[in-house]
Coordinates of C-alpha atoms and ligand atoms in Angstrom, one line a residue:
Chain A
M561 CA 0.0 0.0 0.0
R562 CA 1.1 3.5 -0.8
T563 CA 2.4 5.4 2.3
I564 CA 2.8 9.1 2.6
E565 CA 4.7 10.8 5.5
C566 CA 4.1 14.3 6.8
D567 CA 4.0 16.4 10.0
V568 CA 0.3 17.3 9.7
V569 CA -2.5 15.7 7.7
V570 CA -5.5 18.0 7.2
V571 CA -8.8 16.2 6.4
G572 CA -11.1 18.5 4.4
A573 CA -10.2 21.4 2.2
G574 CA -12.9 23.9 3.3
P575 CA -12.0 27.3 4.8
A576 CA -10.9 25.7 8.1
G577 CA -8.7 23.1 6.5
S578 CA -7.0 25.5 4.0
M579 CA -6.3 28.1 6.7
T580 CA -4.8 25.4 9.0
A581 CA -2.7 24.1 6.2
K582 CA -1.5 27.5 5.2
W583 CA -0.5 28.7 8.6
A584 CA 1.1 25.4 9.5
A585 CA 3.1 25.3 6.2
L586 CA 4.1 29.0 6.6
G587 CA 5.7 28.1 9.9
G588 CA 7.6 25.3 8.3
A589 CA 5.5 22.2 8.9
D590 CA 5.2 19.5 6.2
V591 CA 1.5 19.5 5.5
M592 CA -0.7 17.2 3.4
M593 CA -4.3 18.3 2.9
I594 CA -6.8 15.8 1.6
E595 CA -10.3 16.4 0.1
K596 CA -12.7 13.8 -0.8
R597 CA -14.4 15.7 -3.6
P598 CA -13.0 16.2 -7.1
E599 CA -13.1 20.0 -6.8
I600 CA -12.4 22.3 -3.8
G601 CA -15.3 24.7 -3.1
S602 CA -17.9 22.9 -5.2
P603 CA -20.7 22.1 -4.9
I604 CA -21.3 24.8 -2.4
R605 CA -23.2 24.3 0.8
C606 CA -23.5 27.9 1.9
G607 CA -25.4 31.2 1.8
E608 CA -22.1 32.9 1.2
G609 CA -22.7 35.9 3.4
I610 CA -19.8 37.2 5.5
S611 CA -18.7 40.4 7.2
R612 CA -15.5 41.9 6.1
S613 CA -13.9 43.2 9.3
W614 CA -12.1 39.9 10.1
L615 CA -10.5 39.1 6.8
D616 CA -7.3 40.9 7.2
R617 CA -7.0 39.7 10.8
V618 CA -6.6 36.2 9.5
G619 CA -4.4 37.1 6.6
I620 CA -6.9 36.8 3.8
T621 CA -6.5 39.4 1.0
V622 CA -9.8 40.4 -0.6
D623 CA -9.9 39.3 -4.2
P624 CA -12.6 40.6 -6.6
K625 CA -12.7 37.1 -8.0
W626 CA -14.5 35.8 -5.0
V627 CA -16.6 38.8 -4.0
A628 CA -19.9 38.4 -5.7
R629 CA -21.5 41.4 -4.2
K630 CA -20.7 44.1 -1.6
V631 CA -23.8 45.0 0.4
K632 CA -24.7 48.1 2.3
G633 CA -26.2 46.4 5.2
A634 CA -28.7 43.8 6.5
K635 CA -32.4 44.0 7.0
I636 CA -34.0 41.9 9.8
V637 CA -37.7 41.5 8.9
S638 CA -40.6 40.8 11.3
P639 CA -42.9 37.8 10.7
S640 CA -45.7 40.0 9.2
R641 CA -43.0 41.8 7.0
K642 CA -44.5 45.1 8.4
Y643 CA -41.4 46.1 10.3
H644 CA -37.7 45.7 9.8
V645 CA -34.5 46.7 11.5
M646 CA -31.8 48.0 9.3
L647 CA -28.2 47.2 10.1
D648 CA -26.1 49.3 8.0
E649 CA -22.3 49.6 8.1
S650 CA -22.3 52.7 10.3
K651 CA -24.4 50.9 12.9
A652 CA -23.1 47.4 12.8
G653 CA -19.5 48.4 12.5
N654 CA -17.9 46.3 9.8
E655 CA -20.2 43.3 10.5
V656 CA -22.0 43.4 7.2
G657 CA -20.2 43.1 4.1
F658 CA -19.8 40.6 1.3
V659 CA -21.7 37.9 -0.4
V660 CA -18.9 35.7 -1.7
D661 CA -18.5 33.0 -4.3
R662 CA -17.4 30.0 -2.3
V663 CA -16.4 28.2 -5.4
F664 CA -13.7 30.8 -5.9
F665 CA -13.2 31.7 -2.2
D666 CA -12.4 28.2 -1.1
K667 CA -10.0 27.7 -4.0
A668 CA -8.2 31.0 -3.2
L669 CA -7.7 29.8 0.4
A670 CA -6.4 26.4 -0.8
R671 CA -4.1 28.2 -3.3
D672 CA -2.7 30.2 -0.4
A673 CA -2.1 27.0 1.5
A674 CA -0.3 25.5 -1.6
V675 CA 1.8 28.6 -2.1
A676 CA 2.8 28.3 1.6
G677 CA 4.1 24.8 0.8
A678 CA 1.2 22.5 1.7
R679 CA 0.5 19.5 -0.6
I680 CA -3.1 18.8 -1.7
M681 CA -4.8 15.5 -2.7
L682 CA -8.3 15.5 -4.3
K683 CA -10.7 12.5 -4.5
T684 CA -9.1 11.3 -1.3
A685 CA -11.4 10.4 1.6
A686 CA -10.1 9.6 5.0
T687 CA -11.8 6.4 6.2
S688 CA -10.2 5.7 9.6
L689 CA -7.4 6.7 12.0
I690 CA -4.1 4.8 12.1
M691 CA -3.5 3.8 15.7
E692 CA -0.1 2.6 16.9
D693 CA 0.6 1.6 20.5
G694 CA -2.6 3.4 21.4
K695 CA -1.5 6.6 19.7
I696 CA -2.9 8.3 16.7
A697 CA -0.4 8.1 13.8
G698 CA -2.2 9.3 10.8
V699 CA -5.2 8.4 8.6
R700 CA -6.2 5.7 6.2
A701 CA -7.8 7.0 3.1
V702 CA -9.1 6.0 -0.3
S703 CA -7.5 8.1 -3.0
H704 CA -8.9 7.7 -6.5
G705 CA -10.1 4.3 -5.5
E706 CA -6.8 3.1 -4.1
P707 CA -6.1 2.7 -0.4
V708 CA -3.4 4.9 1.0
E709 CA -1.9 5.5 4.5
I710 CA -1.0 9.0 5.4
R711 CA 1.3 8.9 8.4
A712 CA 1.5 12.2 10.4
G713 CA 2.4 13.6 13.7
C714 CA -1.0 15.3 13.9
V715 CA -4.4 14.7 12.3
V716 CA -6.6 17.7 11.8
G717 CA -10.3 17.1 11.5
A718 CA -11.5 19.9 9.1
D719 CA -14.2 17.8 7.7
G720 CA -17.1 20.1 8.2
F721 CA -20.6 19.5 9.5
E722 CA -20.5 15.8 8.6
S723 CA -17.2 15.4 10.6
Q724 CA -16.1 11.9 11.4
V725 CA -12.5 12.5 12.4
G726 CA -13.4 13.7 15.9
R727 CA -15.8 10.8 16.5
W728 CA -13.3 8.3 15.4
A729 CA -10.9 9.7 18.0
G730 CA -13.6 9.6 20.7
I731 CA -14.4 13.3 20.8
D732 CA -18.2 13.6 21.2
T733 CA -19.3 16.0 18.5
S734 CA -22.8 14.6 18.3
L735 CA -25.6 17.1 18.3
K736 CA -28.9 17.4 20.1
P737 CA -32.0 17.8 17.9
T738 CA -32.5 21.3 19.2
D739 CA -29.0 22.2 18.0
I740 CA -29.4 21.3 14.4
I741 CA -30.8 23.5 11.7
T742 CA -31.6 21.9 8.4
C743 CA -31.5 24.1 5.3
Y744 CA -32.4 24.4 1.6
Q745 CA -31.5 27.2 -0.7
Y746 CA -31.7 28.2 -4.4
R747 CA -29.4 30.5 -6.2
M748 CA -32.3 32.2 -7.8
T749 CA -32.3 34.5 -10.7
N750 CA -35.0 36.8 -12.3
I751 CA -36.1 38.1 -8.9
D752 CA -37.2 41.6 -8.3
Y753 CA -35.5 42.8 -5.0
D754 CA -33.2 45.2 -3.3
P755 CA -29.7 43.9 -4.2
D756 CA -27.9 46.1 -1.7
F757 CA -29.1 44.5 1.5
T758 CA -28.9 41.0 2.9
E759 CA -32.3 40.1 4.3
F760 CA -33.2 37.9 7.3
L761 CA -36.9 37.0 7.7
L762 CA -38.0 35.8 11.1
G763 CA -40.9 33.7 12.4
S764 CA -42.9 30.7 11.2
I765 CA -41.7 31.2 7.6
A766 CA -38.8 29.1 9.0
P767 CA -39.6 27.8 12.5
G768 CA -36.7 28.0 14.9
G769 CA -34.4 29.4 12.2
Y770 CA -34.8 32.1 9.6
A771 CA -35.2 32.7 5.9
W772 CA -32.6 34.7 3.9
I773 CA -31.9 36.6 0.8
F774 CA -28.2 37.2 0.1
P775 CA -27.6 39.2 -3.1
K776 CA -25.3 37.8 -5.8
D777 CA -26.1 40.4 -8.5
E778 CA -28.9 42.8 -9.5
N779 CA -31.4 40.0 -10.1
T780 CA -29.8 36.9 -8.6
A781 CA -29.6 36.0 -4.9
N782 CA -29.1 33.0 -2.6
V783 CA -32.7 32.5 -1.4
G784 CA -32.9 29.9 1.4
L785 CA -34.1 29.0 4.8
G786 CA -33.2 26.9 7.8
V787 CA -35.6 25.2 10.2
L788 CA -34.9 23.7 13.6
L789 CA -34.9 20.0 13.4
T790 CA -37.4 19.6 16.3
R791 CA -39.9 21.8 14.4
L792 CA -40.1 19.5 11.4
K793 CA -43.1 17.2 11.1
K794 CA -42.5 15.2 7.9
P795 CA -39.6 14.2 5.6
G796 CA -38.6 16.8 3.0
E797 CA -40.5 19.6 4.7
V798 CA -37.6 22.1 4.6
K799 CA -37.7 22.2 0.8
E800 CA -41.5 22.6 1.0
Y801 CA -41.1 25.6 3.4
L802 CA -38.8 27.2 0.9
D803 CA -41.0 26.5 -2.2
R804 CA -44.0 27.8 -0.3
W805 CA -42.3 31.1 0.7
I806 CA -41.0 31.7 -2.9
A807 CA -44.5 31.0 -4.4
N808 CA -46.0 33.6 -2.0
D809 CA -43.4 36.3 -2.1
P810 CA -44.1 38.7 -5.0
R811 CA -40.4 39.5 -5.4
L812 CA -39.5 35.9 -5.8
K813 CA -42.4 34.2 -7.4
N814 CA -41.0 34.7 -11.0
G815 CA -37.6 33.6 -9.9
Q816 CA -35.8 30.7 -11.5
P817 CA -33.3 28.4 -9.8
L818 CA -29.7 28.2 -11.0
E819 CA -28.5 25.9 -8.2
A820 CA -30.1 24.0 -5.4
V821 CA -28.2 23.7 -2.1
S822 CA -29.0 21.4 0.7
G823 CA -27.2 21.2 4.1
A824 CA -27.3 21.5 7.8
V825 CA -25.6 23.6 10.4
S826 CA -24.9 23.1 14.1
V827 CA -26.2 25.8 16.5
C828 CA -24.8 24.3 19.7
A829 CA -22.8 25.5 22.7
P830 CA -19.0 25.2 22.3
L831 CA -17.5 21.8 22.8
D832 CA -15.5 20.9 26.0
S833 CA -12.3 20.0 24.1
V834 CA -11.3 19.8 20.5
T835 CA -7.7 18.7 21.1
M836 CA -6.0 15.5 22.2
D837 CA -2.7 13.9 21.7
N838 CA -1.9 14.0 17.9
L839 CA -5.3 15.3 16.9
L840 CA -7.3 18.5 16.7
L841 CA -10.6 19.7 15.2
V842 CA -11.3 23.0 13.4
G843 CA -14.3 24.8 12.0
D844 CA -17.6 23.1 11.6
A845 CA -16.0 19.8 12.6
A846 CA -15.3 21.5 16.0
R847 CA -18.9 22.9 16.0
M848 CA -17.8 26.5 15.9
I849 CA -20.8 27.9 14.0
N850 CA -22.5 31.0 15.4
P851 CA -25.7 29.7 16.9
I852 CA -27.7 32.8 16.1
T853 CA -26.7 33.5 12.5
G854 CA -25.6 30.0 11.5
G855 CA -22.5 31.6 10.0
G856 CA -19.3 29.6 10.3
I857 CA -16.8 30.9 7.7
A858 CA -15.2 33.5 9.9
N859 CA -14.8 31.3 12.9
S860 CA -13.5 28.5 10.7
C861 CA -10.8 30.8 9.4
Y862 CA -9.8 32.1 12.8
A863 CA -9.6 28.6 14.2
G864 CA -7.6 27.5 11.2
M865 CA -5.1 30.3 11.7
F866 CA -4.7 29.6 15.4
A867 CA -4.4 25.8 14.8
G868 CA -1.9 26.3 12.0
K869 CA 0.4 28.5 14.0
V870 CA 0.5 26.1 16.9
L871 CA 1.0 23.1 14.6
A872 CA 4.0 24.8 13.1
K873 CA 5.5 25.2 16.6
A874 CA 4.6 21.6 17.4
A875 CA 6.3 20.4 14.2
K876 CA 9.5 22.2 15.1
A877 CA 9.4 20.6 18.5
K878 CA 8.4 17.3 17.1
D879 CA 5.8 17.2 19.8
F880 CA 2.1 16.9 19.0
S881 CA 0.9 16.0 22.5
Q882 CA -2.2 17.6 23.8
S883 CA -0.2 19.8 26.1
M884 CA 1.5 21.2 23.0
L885 CA -1.8 21.7 21.3
Q886 CA -3.4 23.3 24.3
E887 CA -2.3 26.7 23.0
Y888 CA -4.7 26.3 20.1
E889 CA -7.4 25.4 22.5
D890 CA -6.7 28.6 24.5
D891 CA -6.5 30.8 21.4
W892 CA -9.8 29.8 19.8
R893 CA -11.6 29.9 23.2
A894 CA -10.2 33.4 23.9
K895 CA -11.5 34.6 20.6
M896 CA -15.0 33.0 20.4
E897 CA -16.0 30.8 23.4
N898 CA -17.9 33.5 25.3
G899 CA -19.7 34.7 22.2
L900 CA -20.7 31.2 21.3
W901 CA -22.1 30.6 24.8
R902 CA -24.0 33.9 24.8
D903 CA -25.4 33.4 21.4
W904 CA -26.4 29.8 22.1
M905 CA -28.3 30.9 25.2
A906 CA -30.0 33.6 23.2
K907 CA -30.9 31.1 20.5
E908 CA -32.3 28.7 23.1
K909 CA -34.6 31.6 24.1
L910 CA -35.4 32.9 20.6
I911 CA -36.6 29.5 19.3
T912 CA -39.3 29.6 22.0
L913 CA -40.8 32.9 20.8
P914 CA -44.0 32.9 18.8
D915 CA -44.5 35.1 15.8
E916 CA -46.4 37.7 17.9
T917 CA -43.4 38.2 20.2
L918 CA -40.9 38.3 17.4
E919 CA -43.1 40.9 15.7
M920 CA -43.0 43.0 18.9
L921 CA -39.3 42.7 19.2
V922 CA -38.6 43.8 15.6
E923 CA -41.1 46.6 15.9
A924 CA -39.6 47.9 19.1
V925 CA -36.1 47.9 17.7
S926 CA -37.2 49.4 14.4
K927 CA -38.6 52.5 16.1
V928 CA -35.4 53.5 18.0
D929 CA -32.5 55.1 16.4
L930 CA -29.5 53.3 17.7
E931 CA -26.0 54.7 17.4
R932 CA -24.4 51.3 17.3
I933 CA -26.1 48.0 17.1
T934 CA -24.9 45.1 19.1
V935 CA -26.8 42.4 20.9
Q936 CA -26.5 44.5 24.0
T937 CA -27.8 47.7 22.6
L938 CA -30.6 45.8 20.9
L939 CA -31.7 44.3 24.1
A940 CA -31.5 47.6 25.9
A941 CA -33.8 49.1 23.2
V942 CA -36.4 46.4 23.6
K943 CA -36.3 46.8 27.3
E944 CA -37.6 50.4 27.0
T945 CA -40.7 49.3 25.2
Y946 CA -41.3 45.8 26.5
P947 CA -39.5 45.3 29.8
E948 CA -41.2 42.0 30.4
L949 CA -39.8 40.6 27.2
V950 CA -36.3 41.3 28.1
K951 CA -36.5 39.7 31.6
E952 CA -35.5 36.3 30.4
F953 CA -32.6 37.7 28.3
E954 CA -31.4 39.9 31.1
D955 CA -28.4 37.8 32.1
L956 CA -27.1 38.0 28.5
I957 CA -26.9 41.8 28.6
Chain B
M474 CA -32.5 2.9 5.9
K475 CA -32.9 3.5 2.2
V476 CA -31.6 6.5 0.2
S477 CA -33.2 7.7 -2.9
A478 CA -30.4 8.5 -5.3
E479 CA -32.8 10.6 -7.3
R480 CA -33.5 13.0 -4.4
C481 CA -30.2 12.9 -2.5
H482 CA -28.0 16.1 -2.8
H483 CA -25.1 14.4 -1.0
C484 CA -25.1 17.3 1.5
G485 CA -24.1 15.3 4.6
A486 CA -26.9 16.7 6.8
C487 CA -27.8 13.1 7.8
V488 CA -24.1 12.2 8.4
G489 CA -23.4 15.0 10.8
S490 CA -26.8 14.5 12.6
C491 CA -26.6 10.8 13.1
P492 CA -26.4 10.1 16.9
Q493 CA -24.8 6.7 16.2
N494 CA -22.3 7.9 13.7
A495 CA -23.5 5.1 11.5
I496 CA -23.7 7.0 8.2
F497 CA -20.6 7.4 6.0
M498 CA -20.5 9.4 2.7
N499 CA -17.6 8.8 0.4
D500 CA -18.2 11.7 -2.0
F501 CA -21.3 10.4 -3.6
I502 CA -22.1 7.1 -1.9
L503 CA -24.1 7.0 1.3
D504 CA -23.6 4.0 3.5
F505 CA -25.5 3.0 6.6
G506 CA -23.3 1.0 8.9
E507 CA -24.2 -1.7 11.5
A508 CA -24.3 0.9 14.3
C509 CA -27.6 2.2 12.8
N510 CA -30.4 1.7 15.3
K511 CA -33.1 3.0 12.9
C512 CA -33.8 6.0 15.2
G513 CA -35.0 7.9 12.1
R514 CA -33.3 11.2 12.8
C515 CA -31.7 11.1 9.3
I516 CA -35.2 10.9 7.8
K517 CA -36.2 14.0 9.6
V518 CA -33.1 16.0 9.0
C519 CA -32.8 15.4 5.3
P520 CA -33.9 18.7 3.7
V521 CA -35.2 16.9 0.6
G522 CA -36.8 13.8 2.0
A523 CA -34.4 11.4 0.4
I524 CA -34.3 8.8 3.2
T525 CA -36.9 6.3 4.1
R526 CA -37.2 3.2 6.2
E527 CA -36.4 0.0 4.4
E528 CA -39.6 -2.1 4.2
Ligands
LIG1878 C1 -27.3 26.1 3.7 C2 -26.1 26.7 4.4 C3 -25.9 28.1 4.4 C4 -24.8 28.7 5.1 N1 -24.6 30.0 5.0 C5 -23.5 30.6 5.6 C6 -23.3 32.0 5.4 O1 -24.0 32.7 4.7 N2 -22.2 32.5 6.0 C7 -21.3 31.7 6.8 O2 -20.3 32.3 7.3 N3 -21.5 30.4 6.9 C8 -22.6 29.8 6.3 N4 -22.8 28.5 6.5 C9 -21.8 27.7 7.2 C10 -20.6 27.5 6.4 O3 -20.9 26.9 5.2 C11 -19.6 26.7 7.2 O4 -19.4 27.2 8.5 C12 -18.2 26.6 6.5 O5 -18.2 26.0 5.3 C13 -17.3 25.8 7.4 O6 -16.0 25.5 6.9 P1 -15.2 24.2 7.2 O7 -13.9 24.3 6.5 O8 -15.2 23.9 8.6 O9 -16.1 23.0 6.6 P2 -16.6 22.8 5.0 O10 -16.6 24.0 4.3 O11 -17.8 22.0 5.1 O12 -15.4 21.8 4.5 C14 -15.3 20.5 4.9 C15 -14.6 19.8 3.7 O13 -14.2 18.5 4.2 C16 -14.4 17.5 3.2 N5 -14.5 16.2 3.8 C17 -15.5 15.8 4.7 N6 -15.2 14.5 5.1 C18 -14.0 14.1 4.5 C19 -13.2 12.9 4.5 N7 -13.6 11.9 5.3 N8 -12.1 12.9 3.8 C20 -11.7 14.0 3.0 N9 -12.4 15.1 3.0 C21 -13.6 15.2 3.7 C22 -15.7 18.0 2.6 O14 -15.9 17.4 1.3 C23 -15.5 19.5 2.6 O15 -14.9 20.0 1.4 C24 -23.9 27.9 5.8 C25 -24.1 26.5 5.8 C26 -25.2 25.9 5.2 C27 -25.4 24.4 5.2

């Protein structure tokens, strides 16, 4: 059987994998990144909305090739569609921003990893861990139909929502039904809408989740929705929710699909540990998605950078023990753990609110002129109009 | 469990949601392993209704 040796094997070439590979390779580690699909970035499983503030903090240079559309802000729409809150750049800081093309974005990140020195294998699916004397020593994979052993000091699980790597190693990444949002989306063209704003529609249009319109061009957008698993009553209902909305929304009803995207996101609290001897998890595999927005690209890239930097040090020291990898655990937690907890608790509350309450919330916030919109200022604004509503959120402020 | 190849988008929603880690997807092939206890969560999570119980 073919055997490949390296310091670090990264399983999955999404944003988390490519960022890990890049930063580890930049620091001198010998990196092999494997991807089971024949093309990086395709087919997409994403709404493609990101904010722009974080990109330079993780060393990503904006390239017009992957920016589909710059937006002026976001609209959060009440269940009746009567009220909306506008988050424009002046108010949301740099939190609103781009709708990207993941097909190009993911390739650009993989290119950066390759330029930094990482090797890439496509059509190569990890199938199990290599264990030696009770230690993780790499992964077994099937590459273009042939078995291959990739021996490495550290295995990186960057294998996304469907992650297996962590579970093979005994890290419990399983999700509760209330922490899973299941989604369907069309890239839809011939729609008549405002292409300068991303739109988030709340309420029973998408129970426990939301519906979105993320602009790609003047008459094309990613139109999708996600529903909380526990709110589904029959198989295939998510697609039905989406088709029903589109049929009933005058802006969308003449739209035609260019691409159909299916997928799920985790909306859970942060995991207890994503590192062990000779293995770590990054991105969706480490359940780092924001539980309120369902967005995971930014956190995946941050985690990838933190992991890659620590892996480079570990490769130099020839030590991939958990204590060596703890620095990665500390770094990602410092950056996002509190936020993930706070947003998860807010989500647990939000999913219980009926349309009438969501309507009141959006109405209340739409009527105040906020200098700067953050979760805190939003809650403070709601408190003025509906103090009883905020009671249960109080400890989040 | 039975997967309809005509409906399946290979999105991995079922794989990541399976409490038993019994589903494996090698690019385009979905396999249900022995660990499957027929709990049915995959049927529910599938956005397009591609999974059914084997009769
Ligand atoms: C419908 C939908 C809409 C979304 N919208 C947004 C949004 O608007 N904004 C946002 O920020 N986030 C969004 N997300 C979340 C976002 O897509 C993820 O957070 C992001 O892709 C995570 O990156 P990742 O690198 O961790 O995983 P992924 O991008 O999922 O990459 C994992 C890679 O690993 C590969 N892989 C898996 N198993 C193996 C294996 N055994 N061997 C080899 N390779 C393997 C996969 O093929 C894949 O290429 C959305 C998700 C969904 C489902």
